[in-house]
Amino acid sequence: MSRRNQAIRDRRTRATIWVVILAVIALIIACRHPFIWKQESKIAPGVPIGLEAVSDFLIVIDESTFDPSPKSFSDMSFSLAWLNTFQQEIGPTSLWSAPRFAEADLGSTRVIVLTQSVSRHDDWTPKIRGFLERGGVVVMEMPQGDLRGLASPDGKGGLRTPQSFTFAQGLPQDLMAALSDLNLADMTQIVGSAGPLDDAQTWLTIDGVPVITSKKYGAGRVITVDFNYGMLLTALQQGRPLDDFSIRNVRASSLIETEDLARTGDTSLPRADILERFLVHGVINDAMPVVGFWPFFDGMSGALIVSHHEQGAGDVALWMPQFESTLKATSTIFVNAPMAITDDGLHQLEKFQTEIGHAFTLDAPGTSMEPLGWFKYSPVWRQFSLDQQAQTMRDLLDSNAMPVSSQSRDGLWSAHYTHAFQRIAAAGFRADASYRAPEDAPGYAFATGLPFIPLDTNGLVFNLAEYPVVFPKLETDDQLQKLTALLKDSESRSHEAIGVSFDALSYPQKPDFKKFQIWRGAYQIATHHKHWITSILNFMRFSRARVTAELKSRSVEMRVANKPSVILRLEILAPEAGMSITVPKFHQTRAFAEARRGVQRVREDIVLADPIAATPVSLGGFDRILIPLTRGFNAIDVIYE
Amino acid sequence: MKSDSSWFHRFKIDLILIAILAVGALAWGIHRHPFTLSTSDPFAAAVMPQQLGQSSILLVLPDNAPTAESFPGYDFSFAWYNALSQTFGPFSIALVRDIQSAQDLRAQLIVIPQKTAEAFSESQIQLVSQAVQQGASLVIEMPPPEWAPLTGTKRRTKGSSAIKRLTDAPNSPLTSTWREQLLNIPLDTQVLRIDSLDAEPLSSDSLLLEIDGGIAHYRRPVGAGFVFVLAFNFGQAVTALQQGRPGDALSIETEQPPRTSDLVLNDKMRANTVPYVDLLKTHVFGAIAQTTPVPMLWPFPNAQKAALILSHSTGALSDDAFLAATPEIEAGVRTSWFVTPGRISPDALRRAAEKLDIGVSLVRPPVGRIYKKIGPDFFQPVAVERSMAEQKTALSRSLQKNITACKIAQNAWSHDYTAAFRRLAAATCKLDLSYGPTHAQEFGYLFGSGFPFLPIEKNGLPLSTYELPTLIDDAVGLETLPEGAPIHLLKDALNTYHQPVTVHFDADTMLTHPSYLAPQTYADLLDFARTHDVWTTSAEQFLFYFTTRKLARLLYAFHPQSRTLDVDANLPEAPFDYTLALPRRSAPGTLHALWLDKNSVDVDALRPTADGLFLLIPVPPGAHAIQAQYQ
């Protein structure tokens, strides 16, 4: 072999040796720092919705006016946000599309809400006029044309960018102050008018401009909402993205969290609920007595919706549900996928009646992954998409334990306003608890503690409810004090669902006894303030029962016990035990006297059945009476003297 | 060869680099997984303890005893040593050979265990007889016939180990409830069958205890004194309960590696709320106090009636483990913390030691091994296993303070009955907390008492490590215990049995056996102790009081004519008040008046014990003269 050939061969041999060595080194390094192969999640955009309920209330929308691809947040259609208000405050509510409304008989409806999407339907004017003349109440959001001409201010001032609420008739001063603090500039639009409307009552003003007015029409009443109520409610509850629907990180971090969407500032009061209750129990109740289902089981003052993080620790995380079972309370435990809880652990959770939810990750590296290769050593790891994560959990669970609730780990969110919801909906979840207040400023960051249905950018709804977490962490005395204050307020006035999230590993890993005391104290305080300690699933079931219930009311004047009285006759179907309703304390200048089941007339007077134990409550500053129901059909007469 | 040589020559640089890489990789691998060398634990021998304090109570011990081959063959004399320590505090000891004259028996109460009694000569028995005639009380265990002048038995009697149970306690000083519990005591002992006394029939108030219908314990007046005869081996009964019962070959026969709870005498002791050893002691010594007033130094300071001894292990946690001590530190309570060497940083350890008592958690097979790596930080190719002694030394060095308390991780034990004790003694552990529950559903007085005892070696002598039994251990899973059992145990310890209740909570329990009951039980116990004047303390502090009181001088004399009890006490300096316990009622009468250093003490204001037998008098350290008048 020539020297040259040998040199060539040596070079090849040398190269081969070093390539092999380097390859081995590279493989070792790659296995220690593997490449992450992300899987695309399925998406499910917002979907249309229609509801046929036996109810006094009807919301009307026209989906044909919804822009499927709006350019900015303010171009979205927010009409479906009205559904959140009425399902939350009343329960059963009908939701009709424009064609259904045009053909329908309105005989059984007492209140019609014409959302902004139907504000141009001049052709409905005769029908609305007839409804009003028969004594109905019509709520119109930013009406136009002939509809505006019925009994609304002229609207000649056009659309304006507002600053803040300036007046609310009958709202307690501190609640008014909470509304006044809101900067409305990016959250709604108002309609100005050239002058005041004769014989109308102004209920709410923004920047001094009347934005909710009420005026008699025939035997009925027209309530004009001259601001984009749906937009404001959505911006408060679902959050306000930038105009291009992107979310700006306000915490100098590279990751987007749900708290980046919050726009309420002070979190001590549920401002969205203040506004909703003002509209329903203040403005509409003045036009007709509003009867609504109480949102909490067994007439309790509020709810503490408890969730836990399992954080991949498996059975170690089950000690919190174990304690809750001794209080006959339940909770939701959010579990990572792949699931580390053993069969024995699952059996225990079933015994404790704890709901298993799914703690998902959207894009965060290092979580929900599996190696593609040999055992746990692989240069490539596959990161599960959200639907794959959900599927791995479902594969391990019985059909009756399928997770319906989800939560984003650490509140991490998509950079787009609704992409995360699209994925959660596609993964089949019906409740989500990813929205959470900042850990260092717990409270009603999303202006409510009650669940709401999020809207997609196309104006349609996701088939799920968002349960905001008011306390994403509860480990310090300050946080417990704040919880105590919120529970106290909730017991006396705001009646909220307060979502609390506990890290089940925090105490085991760092056994600071203070954490344990605070955790245990939270249950004691919640019980003391008559709050229902429950899971997302249980609350959702109860809320669903409220929505699918039936409730019709009518007022009649007659003599009871030889006294002139007004009777509010109620026909109610309560599908679950532990349901209650509230009725106004005052009706047509008369005060609540009593509520009885099935009052019957005999000759000139009436025979009275046994009275029902009713309890006065304040709901957002409005005096109401809480009446318990029995499961099934209830005929109740509420007597005002 | 030429070709090979040229190949190596041509690739010399590459081969050198590859060799360097290979050596580096190998060194890294060895550094990560060093060669390990095992180590065995040294053993210590049991020795005769020195007399610590001085008292009018004299325990006479045998000069020597052969090494036992079986449990019944043991010399259990030192069980009396433990019983007297626990009940009276200070007492004097003497060997049989030391009893040469009446001067050597100048005591008010003489205790003679079985082996001692067998070793006494006729002349020594005569000396004892003289002492009793002059007013001393004698407690004698299974006396041989030579003691007949004192015991009243002449007939040749037979020993038997086929014990069924205690059948009656007709004149026991115990309350009726305690008597019933006493009759349930699991017995493992030998009996001297005495069907009747030869000298004279027993008077109606002399029989104290029956076993299987036979005489087991009686009282007999002799001259001015009394003789208390135990016809069963009290020492064996107590040791079998307290130190545990091995197989007859002195080994623990288990398929799994043994744990301390494998030594419990009887399965019913695995979840036991009655301190049977202490009931038996109270019965035996209470009968003496019922006859003649005898003072004792109560086992709790400041006239307190129970102690909650809190102990913890840091377990798998690092410095964060001490977060669990926050409630104790805030309450100003020192508790015991058992630390695994190497897991906690020296700084954290020193900070913790300022407010807590640090002990060592000893990790030995089969639970695990702790190694000490040899070499500079960057390359440590060899690791040497640390013995118990080395683990304790390493932790003491980190702490710059001598550690006295030990606990073997997971209560792992040896197959040999006393081997683990000998290892602990060799590691100079003054105190061990390994006896206690180790399996689900186990809690309470598994070993019949909450008090510490010195374990007895096969040669009958005590080893130097006190064993303090743990009553509650959260590692067994508190949810497997009856609801509220821990708090009931503490309540009973305070209101009924007057016991130290040692509880153990691992800082990492919530990772290993997560249950809300662990922190909740801990909080409930701490809260109850704080609000009910239970002495909450560490094992080290408790042992300090327990052993310091043994250093006291407590001489007493009862004058029958004046019905006066004179007590001369000299109590060592200590940061607490001692508690003197005097019989509330005795044959001469009821405690009527009391003077402490000639100052009258209101008897009605004194705290009584739950059984009503004693009144508790707080006495500060120093020399005191106490006079009690009975009428």
Tab-separated table of N, CA, C and O in Angstrom, chain A residues 343-407:
chain	number	residue	atom	x	y	z
A	343	ASP	N	-54.759	3.037	41.373
A	343	ASP	CA	-56.145	2.554	41.428
A	343	ASP	C	-56.719	2.720	42.826
A	343	ASP	O	-57.887	3.068	42.993
A	344	ASP	N	-55.876	2.475	43.813
A	344	ASP	CA	-56.333	2.634	45.197
A	344	ASP	C	-56.689	4.105	45.465
A	344	ASP	O	-57.686	4.404	46.124
A	345	GLY	N	-55.851	4.983	44.940
A	345	GLY	CA	-56.113	6.415	45.089
A	345	GLY	C	-57.415	6.813	44.411
A	345	GLY	O	-58.199	7.596	44.959
A	346	LEU	N	-57.646	6.270	43.231
A	346	LEU	CA	-58.896	6.580	42.525
A	346	LEU	C	-60.102	6.074	43.314
A	346	LEU	O	-61.141	6.730	43.383
A	347	HIS	N	-59.916	4.913	43.917
A	347	HIS	CA	-61.009	4.358	44.730
A	347	HIS	C	-61.305	5.282	45.920
A	347	HIS	O	-62.460	5.527	46.256
A	348	GLN	N	-60.246	5.789	46.508
A	348	GLN	CA	-60.434	6.719	47.636
A	348	GLN	C	-61.149	7.984	47.184
A	348	GLN	O	-62.055	8.479	47.865
A	349	LEU	N	-60.730	8.511	46.055
A	349	LEU	CA	-61.364	9.736	45.556
A	349	LEU	C	-62.848	9.510	45.301
A	349	LEU	O	-63.680	10.382	45.560
A	350	GLU	N	-63.155	8.320	44.803
A	350	GLU	CA	-64.564	7.996	44.571
A	350	GLU	C	-65.312	7.971	45.906
A	350	GLU	O	-66.430	8.486	46.015
A	351	LYS	N	-64.649	7.414	46.909
A	351	LYS	CA	-65.271	7.346	48.240
A	351	LYS	C	-65.472	8.762	48.810
A	351	LYS	O	-66.492	9.058	49.419
A	352	PHE	N	-64.504	9.629	48.575
A	352	PHE	CA	-64.601	10.993	49.098
A	352	PHE	C	-65.543	11.859	48.248
A	352	PHE	O	-65.787	13.010	48.585
A	353	GLN	N	-66.006	11.317	47.117
A	353	GLN	CA	-66.824	12.056	46.145
A	353	GLN	C	-66.078	13.271	45.617
A	353	GLN	O	-66.655	14.342	45.409
A	354	THR	N	-64.801	13.103	45.435
A	354	THR	CA	-63.986	14.186	44.894
A	354	THR	C	-63.992	14.120	43.373
A	354	THR	O	-63.853	13.040	42.806
A	355	GLU	N	-64.150	15.260	42.773
A	355	GLU	CA	-64.141	15.305	41.313
A	355	GLU	C	-62.698	15.280	40.809
A	355	GLU	O	-61.834	15.970	41.359
A	356	ILE	N	-62.458	14.488	39.780
A	356	ILE	CA	-61.131	14.483	39.167
A	356	ILE	C	-61.176	15.390	37.942
A	356	ILE	O	-61.957	15.164	37.016
A	357	GLY	N	-60.376	16.422	37.975
A	357	GLY	CA	-60.265	17.322	36.836
A	357	GLY	C	-58.906	17.139	36.192
A	357	GLY	O	-58.059	16.392	36.685
A	358	HIS	N	-58.721	17.821	35.106
A	358	HIS	CA	-57.469	17.662	34.368
A	358	HIS	C	-56.662	18.960	34.404
A	358	HIS	O	-57.151	20.005	33.974
A	359	ALA	N	-55.446	18.849	34.945
A	359	ALA	CA	-54.530	19.988	34.912
A	359	ALA	C	-53.738	19.892	33.623
A	359	ALA	O	-52.905	18.998	33.482
A	360	PHE	N	-54.040	20.747	32.690
A	360	PHE	CA	-53.408	20.626	31.370
A	360	PHE	C	-52.312	21.661	31.197
A	360	PHE	O	-52.186	22.615	31.961
A	361	THR	N	-51.523	21.426	30.181
A	361	THR	CA	-50.527	22.408	29.801
A	361	THR	C	-50.721	22.705	28.326
A	361	THR	O	-50.979	21.794	27.538
A	362	LEU	N	-50.645	23.958	27.993
A	362	LEU	CA	-50.842	24.321	26.586
A	362	LEU	C	-49.536	24.188	25.816
A	362	LEU	O	-49.423	23.396	24.897
A	363	ASP	N	-48.564	24.945	26.208
A	363	ASP	CA	-47.302	24.929	25.466
A	363	ASP	C	-46.098	24.820	26.376
A	363	ASP	O	-44.974	24.787	25.905
A	364	ALA	N	-46.311	24.800	27.681
A	364	ALA	CA	-45.160	24.863	28.580
A	364	ALA	C	-44.279	23.639	28.404
A	364	ALA	O	-44.760	22.515	28.444
A	365	PRO	N	-42.991	23.848	28.169
A	365	PRO	CA	-42.095	22.700	27.993
A	365	PRO	C	-41.883	21.967	29.314
A	365	PRO	O	-42.078	22.523	30.391
A	366	GLY	N	-41.493	20.714	29.198
A	366	GLY	CA	-41.140	19.943	30.384
A	366	GLY	C	-42.311	19.282	31.062
A	366	GLY	O	-42.179	18.712	32.129
A	367	THR	N	-43.483	19.372	30.449
A	367	THR	CA	-44.656	18.769	31.096
A	367	THR	C	-45.426	17.957	30.077
A	367	THR	O	-45.426	18.262	28.883
A	368	SER	N	-46.108	16.930	30.553
A	368	SER	CA	-46.942	16.054	29.729
A	368	SER	C	-46.218	15.608	28.473
A	368	SER	O	-46.629	15.912	27.349
A	369	MET	N	-45.127	14.912	28.669
A	369	MET	CA	-44.327	14.465	27.527
A	369	MET	C	-44.060	12.976	27.665
A	369	MET	O	-44.159	12.405	28.745
A	370	GLU	N	-43.700	12.356	26.542
A	370	GLU	CA	-43.234	10.974	26.590
A	370	GLU	C	-42.043	10.836	25.654
A	370	GLU	O	-41.971	11.492	24.608
A	371	PRO	N	-41.097	9.974	26.021
A	371	PRO	CA	-39.911	9.827	25.174
A	371	PRO	C	-40.241	8.996	23.940
A	371	PRO	O	-41.017	8.052	24.011
A	372	LEU	N	-39.638	9.355	22.838
A	372	LEU	CA	-39.747	8.538	21.638
A	372	LEU	C	-38.428	7.798	21.519
A	372	LEU	O	-37.432	8.358	21.063
A	373	GLY	N	-38.367	6.605	21.995
A	373	GLY	CA	-37.098	5.892	21.929
A	373	GLY	C	-37.037	4.830	22.977
A	373	GLY	O	-38.007	4.117	23.210
A	374	TRP	N	-35.892	4.786	23.636
A	374	TRP	CA	-35.637	3.659	24.525
A	374	TRP	C	-35.839	4.097	25.963
A	374	TRP	O	-35.132	4.956	26.456
A	375	PHE	N	-36.769	3.477	26.581
A	375	PHE	CA	-37.058	3.764	27.975
A	375	PHE	C	-37.165	5.276	28.165
A	375	PHE	O	-37.765	5.958	27.359
A	376	LYS	N	-36.526	5.783	29.181
A	376	LYS	CA	-36.647	7.228	29.400
A	376	LYS	C	-35.508	7.992	28.752
A	376	LYS	O	-35.407	9.196	28.905
A	377	TYR	N	-34.609	7.268	28.044
A	377	TYR	CA	-33.510	7.958	27.369
A	377	TYR	C	-33.851	8.104	25.898
A	377	TYR	O	-33.930	7.120	25.168
A	378	SER	N	-34.068	9.315	25.519
A	378	SER	CA	-34.373	9.552	24.120
A	378	SER	C	-33.984	10.980	23.769
A	378	SER	O	-34.175	11.889	24.579
A	379	PRO	N	-33.466	11.191	22.578
A	379	PRO	CA	-33.149	12.573	22.178
A	379	PRO	C	-34.394	13.339	21.748
A	379	PRO	O	-34.330	14.541	21.549
A	380	VAL	N	-35.492	12.630	21.553
A	380	VAL	CA	-36.725	13.299	21.120
A	380	VAL	C	-37.863	12.908	22.076
A	380	VAL	O	-38.070	11.728	22.346
A	381	TRP	N	-38.532	13.923	22.569
A	381	TRP	CA	-39.703	13.687	23.425
A	381	TRP	C	-40.919	14.316	22.759
A	381	TRP	O	-40.831	15.404	22.201
A	382	ARG	N	-42.006	13.600	22.846
A	382	ARG	CA	-43.253	14.119	22.276
A	382	ARG	C	-44.055	14.794	23.375
A	382	ARG	O	-44.290	14.204	24.427
A	383	GLN	N	-44.428	16.049	23.100
A	383	GLN	CA	-45.277	16.754	24.074
A	383	GLN	C	-46.730	16.599	23.654
A	383	GLN	O	-47.108	16.914	22.526
A	384	PHE	N	-47.558	16.102	24.560
A	384	PHE	CA	-48.957	15.842	24.237
A	384	PHE	C	-49.713	17.137	23.983
A	384	PHE	O	-49.508	18.136	24.671
A	385	SER	N	-50.588	17.084	23.001
A	385	SER	CA	-51.530	18.190	22.825
A	385	SER	C	-52.577	18.089	23.931
A	385	SER	O	-52.660	17.077	24.634
A	386	LEU	N	-53.404	19.136	24.045
A	386	LEU	CA	-54.381	19.144	25.129
A	386	LEU	C	-55.358	17.982	25.003
A	386	LEU	O	-55.658	17.293	25.989
A	387	ASP	N	-55.826	17.721	23.780
A	387	ASP	CA	-56.784	16.626	23.628
A	387	ASP	C	-56.113	15.275	23.876
A	387	ASP	O	-56.739	14.347	24.398
A	388	GLN	N	-54.813	15.157	23.538
A	388	GLN	CA	-54.115	13.900	23.834
A	388	GLN	C	-53.936	13.724	25.347
A	388	GLN	O	-54.060	12.622	25.877
A	389	GLN	N	-53.628	14.845	26.031
A	389	GLN	CA	-53.511	14.770	27.487
A	389	GLN	C	-54.825	14.283	28.094
A	389	GLN	O	-54.842	13.410	28.969
A	390	ALA	N	-55.919	14.875	27.591
A	390	ALA	CA	-57.232	14.495	28.131
A	390	ALA	C	-57.522	13.032	27.839
A	390	ALA	O	-58.056	12.308	28.683
A	391	GLN	N	-57.143	12.583	26.645
A	391	GLN	CA	-57.430	11.204	26.266
A	391	GLN	C	-56.648	10.219	27.134
A	391	GLN	O	-57.174	9.175	27.550
A	392	THR	N	-55.384	10.558	27.436
A	392	THR	CA	-54.597	9.646	28.286
A	392	THR	C	-55.248	9.505	29.656
A	392	THR	O	-55.188	8.441	30.269
A	393	MET	N	-55.852	10.577	30.140
A	393	MET	CA	-56.549	10.488	31.432
A	393	MET	C	-57.801	9.648	31.308
A	393	MET	O	-58.064	8.775	32.136
A	394	ARG	N	-58.558	9.912	30.269
A	394	ARG	CA	-59.840	9.204	30.116
A	394	ARG	C	-59.610	7.708	29.943
A	394	ARG	O	-60.416	6.889	30.378
A	395	ASP	N	-58.491	7.357	29.295
A	395	ASP	CA	-58.209	5.933	29.098
A	395	ASP	C	-58.045	5.207	30.430
A	395	ASP	O	-58.235	3.997	30.506
A	396	LEU	N	-57.666	5.943	31.457
A	396	LEU	CA	-57.406	5.307	32.748
A	396	LEU	C	-58.583	5.382	33.711
A	396	LEU	O	-58.540	4.805	34.790
A	397	LEU	N	-59.605	6.112	33.338
A	397	LEU	CA	-60.705	6.337	34.277
A	397	LEU	C	-61.963	5.605	33.837
A	397	LEU	O	-62.162	5.336	32.646
A	398	ASP	N	-62.804	5.277	34.824
A	398	ASP	CA	-64.101	4.694	34.510
A	398	ASP	C	-64.940	5.738	33.784
A	398	ASP	O	-64.710	6.935	33.915
A	399	SER	N	-65.963	5.219	33.100
A	399	SER	CA	-66.803	6.151	32.345
A	399	SER	C	-67.497	7.147	33.268
A	399	SER	O	-67.758	8.278	32.892
A	400	ASN	N	-67.779	6.734	34.518
A	400	ASN	CA	-68.473	7.662	35.408
A	400	ASN	C	-67.535	8.643	36.090
A	400	ASN	O	-67.948	9.449	36.897
A	401	ALA	N	-66.256	8.511	35.824
A	401	ALA	CA	-65.300	9.448	36.434
A	401	ALA	C	-64.597	10.289	35.382
A	401	ALA	O	-63.545	10.858	35.637
A	402	MET	N	-65.177	10.343	34.193
A	402	MET	CA	-64.559	11.126	33.118
A	402	MET	C	-64.415	12.580	33.547
A	402	MET	O	-65.379	13.185	34.030
A	403	PRO	N	-63.258	13.142	33.384
A	403	PRO	CA	-63.102	14.526	33.829
A	403	PRO	C	-63.902	15.495	32.959
A	403	PRO	O	-63.848	15.398	31.735
A	404	VAL	N	-64.634	16.360	33.592
A	404	VAL	CA	-65.355	17.397	32.855
A	404	VAL	C	-64.747	18.768	33.118
A	404	VAL	O	-65.047	19.724	32.424
A	405	SER	N	-63.887	18.856	34.132
A	405	SER	CA	-63.293	20.149	34.470
A	405	SER	C	-61.810	20.152	34.118
A	405	SER	O	-61.131	19.141	34.245
A	406	SER	N	-61.366	21.306	33.718
A	406	SER	CA	-59.954	21.436	33.352
A	406	SER	C	-59.385	22.678	34.016
A	406	SER	O	-60.112	23.571	34.465
A	407	GLN	N	-58.085	22.700	34.087
A	407	GLN	CA	-57.407	23.878	34.618
A	407	GLN	C	-56.013	23.933	34.010
A	407	GLN	O	-55.308	22.920	33.979
